[in-house]
C-alpha positions as a LaTeX table, in Angstrom:
\begin{tabular}{lrrr}
\hline
Residue & $x$ (\AA) & $y$ (\AA) & $z$ (\AA) \\
\hline
Unk1 & 17.17 & $-9.44$ & $-0.21$ \\
Unk2 & 15.19 & $-11.76$ & $-1.42$ \\
Unk3 & 12.01 & $-10.97$ & $-4.04$ \\
Unk4 & 8.99 & $-12.93$ & $-3.21$ \\
Unk5 & 6.41 & $-13.01$ & $-6.41$ \\
Unk6 & 2.45 & $-13.68$ & $-5.49$ \\
Unk7 & 0.31 & $-14.68$ & $-8.02$ \\
Unk8 & $-2.72$ & $-17.26$ & $-8.78$ \\
Unk9 & $-0.73$ & $-19.28$ & $-10.68$ \\
Unk10 & 2.29 & $-19.21$ & $-8.11$ \\
Unk11 & 3.51 & $-20.81$ & $-5.05$ \\
Unk12 & 2.82 & $-18.42$ & $-3.37$ \\
Unk13 & $-0.70$ & $-16.70$ & $-4.26$ \\
Unk14 & $-1.45$ & $-14.25$ & $-0.83$ \\
Unk15 & 0.10 & $-11.09$ & 0.47 \\
Unk16 & $-0.41$ & $-12.67$ & 4.32 \\
Unk17 & 2.15 & $-15.58$ & 3.05 \\
Unk18 & 4.71 & $-13.51$ & 1.63 \\
Unk19 & 4.56 & $-11.33$ & 4.20 \\
Unk20 & 4.99 & $-14.36$ & 6.86 \\
Unk21 & 8.27 & $-15.43$ & 5.00 \\
Unk22 & 9.98 & $-11.92$ & 4.36 \\
Unk23 & 12.40 & $-10.43$ & 6.35 \\
Unk24 & 13.93 & $-6.48$ & 6.18 \\
Unk25 & 14.68 & $-5.01$ & 2.61 \\
Unk26 & 12.75 & $-8.21$ & 0.56 \\
Unk27 & 10.63 & $-7.27$ & $-2.71$ \\
Unk28 & 7.10 & $-8.83$ & $-2.54$ \\
Unk29 & 6.65 & $-8.64$ & $-6.01$ \\
Unk30 & 2.53 & $-8.78$ & $-7.03$ \\
Unk31 & 0.92 & $-10.40$ & $-10.55$ \\
Unk32 & $-1.86$ & $-8.90$ & $-11.75$ \\
Unk33 & $-5.32$ & $-9.66$ & $-10.21$ \\
Unk34 & $-6.90$ & $-8.73$ & $-6.93$ \\
Unk35 & $-5.70$ & $-9.56$ & $-3.78$ \\
Unk36 & $-7.58$ & $-9.49$ & $-0.02$ \\
Unk37 & $-5.28$ & $-8.28$ & 2.68 \\
Unk38 & $-5.36$ & $-7.60$ & 6.45 \\
Unk39 & $-2.18$ & $-7.39$ & 7.41 \\
Unk40 & 0.65 & $-5.61$ & 9.98 \\
Unk41 & 3.98 & $-5.13$ & 8.41 \\
Unk42 & 6.71 & $-6.63$ & 10.67 \\
Unk43 & 9.56 & $-5.26$ & 8.73 \\
Unk44 & 11.14 & $-2.78$ & 6.00 \\
Unk45 & 9.53 & $-4.19$ & 2.78 \\
Unk46 & 8.82 & $-3.33$ & $-0.72$ \\
Unk47 & 5.48 & $-4.07$ & $-2.21$ \\
Unk48 & 5.46 & $-3.90$ & $-6.36$ \\
Unk49 & 3.24 & $-4.70$ & $-9.50$ \\
Unk50 & 4.83 & $-6.81$ & $-11.37$ \\
Unk51 & 2.79 & $-4.94$ & $-14.43$ \\
Unk52 & 2.41 & $-1.30$ & $-14.72$ \\
Unk53 & $-0.16$ & $-1.81$ & $-17.51$ \\
Unk54 & $-2.12$ & $-3.66$ & $-15.29$ \\
Unk55 & $-1.14$ & $-3.31$ & $-11.98$ \\
Unk56 & $-2.30$ & $-5.79$ & $-9.15$ \\
Unk57 & $-4.96$ & $-4.27$ & $-7.12$ \\
Unk58 & $-5.61$ & $-4.50$ & $-2.78$ \\
Unk59 & $-8.28$ & $-4.62$ & $-1.35$ \\
Unk60 & $-8.40$ & $-4.88$ & 2.44 \\
Unk61 & $-5.81$ & $-3.21$ & 4.77 \\
Unk62 & $-1.65$ & $-2.62$ & 5.64 \\
Unk63 & $-0.78$ & $-1.06$ & 9.11 \\
Unk64 & 2.92 & $-0.29$ & 9.62 \\
Unk65 & 4.64 & 0.40 & 12.53 \\
Unk66 & 7.81 & 2.05 & 13.30 \\
Unk67 & 9.18 & 0.32 & 10.05 \\
Unk68 & 9.90 & 1.84 & 6.44 \\
Unk69 & 7.38 & 0.47 & 3.35 \\
Unk70 & 7.80 & 1.64 & $-0.55$ \\
Unk71 & 4.54 & 0.89 & $-2.41$ \\
Unk72 & 5.06 & 1.03 & $-6.13$ \\
Unk73 & 2.44 & 0.94 & $-9.34$ \\
Unk74 & 0.04 & $-0.45$ & $-6.94$ \\
Unk75 & $-3.89$ & $-0.38$ & $-6.83$ \\
Unk76 & $-5.84$ & 0.10 & $-4.23$ \\
Unk77 & $-9.17$ & $-0.37$ & $-3.90$ \\
Unk78 & $-11.22$ & 0.54 & $-0.41$ \\
Unk79 & $-14.65$ & $-1.11$ & $-2.21$ \\
Unk80 & $-14.43$ & $-3.93$ & 0.39 \\
Unk81 & $-12.83$ & $-1.79$ & 3.87 \\
Unk82 & $-14.50$ & $-0.10$ & 5.95 \\
Unk83 & $-10.74$ & 1.43 & 7.26 \\
Unk84 & $-7.93$ & 3.03 & 6.43 \\
Unk85 & $-6.18$ & 0.83 & 3.52 \\
Unk86 & $-2.29$ & 2.57 & 5.20 \\
Unk87 & $-2.09$ & 2.45 & 8.58 \\
Unk88 & 1.04 & 3.72 & 9.83 \\
Unk89 & 2.46 & 5.21 & 13.15 \\
Unk90 & 5.15 & 5.82 & 15.24 \\
Unk91 & 8.16 & 6.59 & 12.88 \\
Unk92 & 6.86 & 5.18 & 9.70 \\
Unk93 & 8.16 & 5.95 & 6.81 \\
Unk94 & 6.45 & 5.53 & 3.45 \\
Unk95 & 7.03 & 5.96 & 0.01 \\
Unk96 & 3.77 & 5.86 & $-2.23$ \\
Unk97 & 4.75 & 5.79 & $-6.29$ \\
Unk98 & 2.38 & 5.33 & $-9.07$ \\
Unk99 & $-0.28$ & 4.37 & $-6.90$ \\
Unk100 & $-4.11$ & 4.61 & $-7.35$ \\
Unk101 & $-6.30$ & 4.91 & $-4.82$ \\
Unk102 & $-10.61$ & 4.05 & $-5.30$ \\
Unk103 & $-13.55$ & 3.82 & $-4.36$ \\
Unk104 & $-13.05$ & 5.12 & $-0.65$ \\
Unk105 & $-15.96$ & 6.48 & 0.93 \\
Unk106 & $-15.68$ & 6.66 & 5.02 \\
Unk107 & $-12.08$ & 7.04 & 5.60 \\
Unk108 & $-9.32$ & 7.99 & 3.98 \\
Unk109 & $-7.28$ & 5.82 & 2.57 \\
Unk110 & $-4.16$ & 6.55 & 4.41 \\
Unk111 & $-3.56$ & 7.56 & 7.65 \\
Unk112 & $-0.19$ & 8.56 & 9.13 \\
Unk113 & 0.72 & 9.15 & 13.29 \\
Unk114 & 4.07 & 10.65 & 14.05 \\
Unk115 & 5.14 & 9.12 & 10.47 \\
Unk116 & 6.12 & 10.42 & 7.08 \\
Unk117 & 4.77 & 10.24 & 3.61 \\
Unk118 & 6.46 & 10.58 & 0.24 \\
Unk119 & 3.99 & 10.57 & $-2.78$ \\
Unk120 & 4.93 & 10.11 & $-6.19$ \\
Unk121 & 2.97 & 10.17 & $-9.02$ \\
Unk122 & $-0.28$ & 9.23 & $-6.90$ \\
Unk123 & $-3.56$ & 9.30 & $-7.98$ \\
Unk124 & $-6.97$ & 9.66 & $-5.39$ \\
Unk125 & $-10.66$ & 8.88 & $-7.84$ \\
Unk126 & $-13.76$ & 8.35 & $-6.81$ \\
Unk127 & $-12.76$ & 9.61 & $-3.28$ \\
Unk128 & $-15.64$ & 10.69 & $-0.87$ \\
Unk129 & $-13.37$ & 11.54 & 1.57 \\
Unk130 & $-9.80$ & 12.83 & 2.51 \\
Unk131 & $-7.00$ & 11.18 & 0.55 \\
Unk132 & $-4.95$ & 11.28 & 3.92 \\
Unk133 & $-5.00$ & 12.18 & 7.68 \\
Unk134 & $-2.46$ & 13.08 & 9.12 \\
Unk135 & $-1.74$ & 13.51 & 13.21 \\
Unk136 & 1.16 & 14.54 & 15.40 \\
Unk137 & 4.69 & 15.23 & 14.33 \\
Unk138 & 3.72 & 13.51 & 10.73 \\
Unk139 & 5.01 & 15.02 & 7.47 \\
Unk140 & 3.68 & 14.63 & 4.50 \\
Unk141 & 5.25 & 15.28 & 0.95 \\
Unk142 & 3.51 & 15.12 & $-2.37$ \\
Unk143 & 4.62 & 15.69 & $-5.90$ \\
Unk144 & 2.87 & 15.18 & $-9.32$ \\
Unk145 & $-0.71$ & 13.88 & $-7.45$ \\
Unk146 & $-4.13$ & 13.92 & $-8.15$ \\
Unk147 & $-7.05$ & 14.02 & $-6.12$ \\
Unk148 & $-10.41$ & 13.73 & $-7.33$ \\
\hline
\end{tabular}
């Protein structure tokens, strides 16, 4: 397992490049800044911001199919996306801890199909839609979360 660092002044500057070299069990540690992404996740991966005071902001979408993903201390901004920010299907297991979802207007930021999600200490602000859309045999666990 390796830690892959992503940042504007590092060797790896975007999330797609980090995902292309990541393997199951790796952590992608994201420096403060904005990152545009549209990618499918092929491995069990942890995404985390390296700075909890000024967390990294993700603009775009991530698709998870039958994988285990952890998202920690990140901001997901839907202002430039007309889609779900995180889409999980076919038995995926997601943990979303201390994340902020904001500026989501058309579709819920999280959509899960036959998957499980564990939300801890996360916030959903400036929402014009539901926070989560779940279907099939999906299970949602939420603890200490806020929705506005």
